[in-house]
Amino acid sequence: MPIHKILLVDDSKTELHALSDLLTKRGFTVRTAENGEEAMKRLAEEKPDLILMDVVMPGQNGFQLTRAITRDERYADVPVIMCTSKNQETDKVWGMRQGARDYVVKPVKADELLAKIKALG
C-alpha cells in the first residue's frame, strides 16, 4: 500500500517543522502530534499510512507509545518508524521489539528517511 498520510510524533517544534517541510515537499500529507495523548487523538481522527515516532518525549515515551499503537488492533497495520537521537544499538533493538518496523537516527538524512518510507510502501 503506497504511503501518503504520515503522522509525525515529536515534542520538538523544530523537528516537527523540519520533517513536515521535508515530507510535504515530497508529496506526503503530514499531521503532527507533540505527545502521546495528542498522537492517540490524531490516530482516532484519521488513520495514517505511517507514523514517525520520536522516543524522548514528556509523559509517554515513544517506545511505550509504539507498543500501545502496534498492539491495538485498530492500528496494528500502521507501520511505525522510530525517529530519534537515541543512537545506541540497544535502543534500536528495543524500538523494534516494541513493534517499530524501522529506526532512523537524528539528525535525519532526507535520502535515508525517504528510502525507508518507500521500502514500506
Short mmCIF file of C-alpha atoms in Angstrom, two decimals:
data_model
loop_
_atom_site.label_atom_id
_atom_site.label_comp_id
_atom_site.label_asym_id
_atom_site.label_seq_id
_atom_site.Cartn_x
_atom_site.Cartn_y
_atom_site.Cartn_z
CA MET A 1 0.00 0.00 0.00
CA PRO A 2 1.56 3.32 -1.01
CA ILE A 3 2.22 5.74 1.81
CA HIS A 4 0.55 9.15 1.53
CA LYS A 5 -0.54 10.18 5.04
CA ILE A 6 2.11 10.43 7.74
CA LEU A 7 1.66 11.18 11.43
CA LEU A 8 4.75 12.82 12.96
CA VAL A 9 5.06 12.48 16.74
CA ASP A 10 7.78 14.64 18.31
CA ASP A 11 7.87 17.06 21.23
CA SER A 12 10.26 19.38 19.37
CA LYS A 13 8.52 22.03 17.27
CA THR A 14 11.78 22.45 15.33
CA GLU A 15 11.87 18.75 14.41
CA LEU A 16 8.16 18.75 13.54
CA HIS A 17 8.65 21.74 11.26
CA ALA A 18 11.77 20.37 9.56
CA LEU A 19 10.32 16.91 8.96
CA SER A 20 6.89 18.26 7.91
CA ASP A 21 8.60 20.53 5.42
CA LEU A 22 10.75 17.73 4.02
CA LEU A 23 7.81 15.33 3.66
CA THR A 24 5.21 17.76 2.29
CA LYS A 25 7.69 18.85 -0.39
CA ARG A 26 7.85 15.17 -1.42
CA GLY A 27 4.05 14.99 -1.74
CA PHE A 28 3.11 13.44 1.60
CA THR A 29 0.19 14.68 3.70
CA VAL A 30 1.55 15.30 7.20
CA ARG A 31 -0.22 15.66 10.54
CA THR A 32 1.67 16.27 13.77
CA ALA A 33 1.40 15.49 17.46
CA GLU A 34 3.65 16.72 20.27
CA ASN A 35 2.99 13.94 22.78
CA GLY A 36 1.38 10.54 23.24
CA GLU A 37 -2.05 11.86 24.15
CA GLU A 38 -2.17 14.08 21.06
CA ALA A 39 -0.89 11.21 18.90
CA MET A 40 -3.74 8.96 20.03
CA LYS A 41 -6.26 11.74 19.26
CA ARG A 42 -4.82 12.16 15.77
CA LEU A 43 -4.97 8.39 15.21
CA ALA A 44 -8.63 8.30 16.23
CA GLU A 45 -9.45 11.21 13.89
CA GLU A 46 -7.78 9.76 10.83
CA LYS A 47 -5.67 6.64 10.42
CA PRO A 48 -2.31 7.44 8.80
CA ASP A 49 -0.34 5.20 6.43
CA LEU A 50 2.81 5.63 8.56
CA ILE A 51 3.86 7.01 11.94
CA LEU A 52 7.26 8.65 12.51
CA MET A 53 7.86 8.40 16.25
CA ASP A 54 10.31 10.29 18.46
CA VAL A 55 11.45 8.44 21.59
CA VAL A 56 12.25 11.11 24.19
CA MET A 57 9.01 12.95 25.00
CA PRO A 58 7.24 14.09 28.14
CA GLY A 59 4.64 11.68 29.51
CA GLN A 60 4.52 8.51 27.47
CA ASN A 61 7.81 7.98 25.61
CA GLY A 62 8.00 6.80 22.01
CA PHE A 63 8.78 3.20 22.98
CA GLN A 64 5.66 3.00 25.18
CA LEU A 65 3.52 4.72 22.58
CA THR A 66 4.78 2.46 19.77
CA ARG A 67 3.97 -0.60 21.87
CA ALA A 68 0.46 0.72 22.61
CA ILE A 69 -0.23 1.52 18.94
CA THR A 70 1.18 -1.66 17.41
CA ARG A 71 -0.71 -3.83 19.89
CA ASP A 72 -4.02 -2.04 19.28
CA GLU A 73 -5.96 -3.98 16.63
CA ARG A 74 -7.29 -0.72 15.12
CA TYR A 75 -3.75 0.46 14.31
CA ALA A 76 -1.65 -2.71 14.23
CA ASP A 77 -1.34 -2.45 10.44
CA VAL A 78 0.11 1.09 10.59
CA PRO A 79 3.91 0.88 10.38
CA VAL A 80 5.97 2.90 12.86
CA ILE A 81 9.46 4.22 12.14
CA MET A 82 11.32 5.38 15.25
CA CYS A 83 12.94 8.74 14.54
CA THR A 84 15.21 9.63 17.44
CA SER A 85 18.55 10.95 18.65
CA LYS A 86 18.99 7.74 20.69
CA ASN A 87 21.65 6.08 18.57
CA GLN A 88 22.70 3.05 20.63
CA GLU A 89 22.18 -0.41 19.14
CA THR A 90 20.27 -1.37 22.30
CA ASP A 91 17.81 1.49 21.65
CA LYS A 92 17.26 0.28 18.10
CA VAL A 93 16.71 -3.31 19.25
CA TRP A 94 14.30 -2.16 21.95
CA GLY A 95 12.39 0.03 19.46
CA MET A 96 11.98 -2.92 17.08
CA ARG A 97 10.84 -5.11 19.98
CA GLN A 98 8.09 -2.58 20.74
CA GLY A 99 6.77 -3.06 17.22
CA ALA A 100 8.64 -0.46 15.14
CA ARG A 101 9.32 -1.50 11.55
CA ASP A 102 12.42 0.65 11.20
CA TYR A 103 14.67 3.09 13.05
CA VAL A 104 16.21 6.40 11.91
CA VAL A 105 18.72 8.39 13.96
CA LYS A 106 18.55 12.20 14.14
CA PRO A 107 19.69 14.38 12.56
CA VAL A 108 17.58 12.72 9.89
CA LYS A 109 19.15 12.34 6.47
CA ALA A 110 16.39 13.03 3.92
CA ASP A 111 17.51 10.32 1.50
CA GLU A 112 17.71 7.67 4.20
CA LEU A 113 14.28 8.50 5.60
CA LEU A 114 12.64 8.61 2.17
CA ALA A 115 14.22 5.28 1.22
CA LYS A 116 12.86 3.69 4.41
CA ILE A 117 9.38 5.13 3.76
CA LYS A 118 9.47 3.88 0.18
CA ALA A 119 10.54 0.41 1.34
CA LEU A 120 7.37 0.18 3.46
CA GLY A 121 5.03 1.50 0.74
#
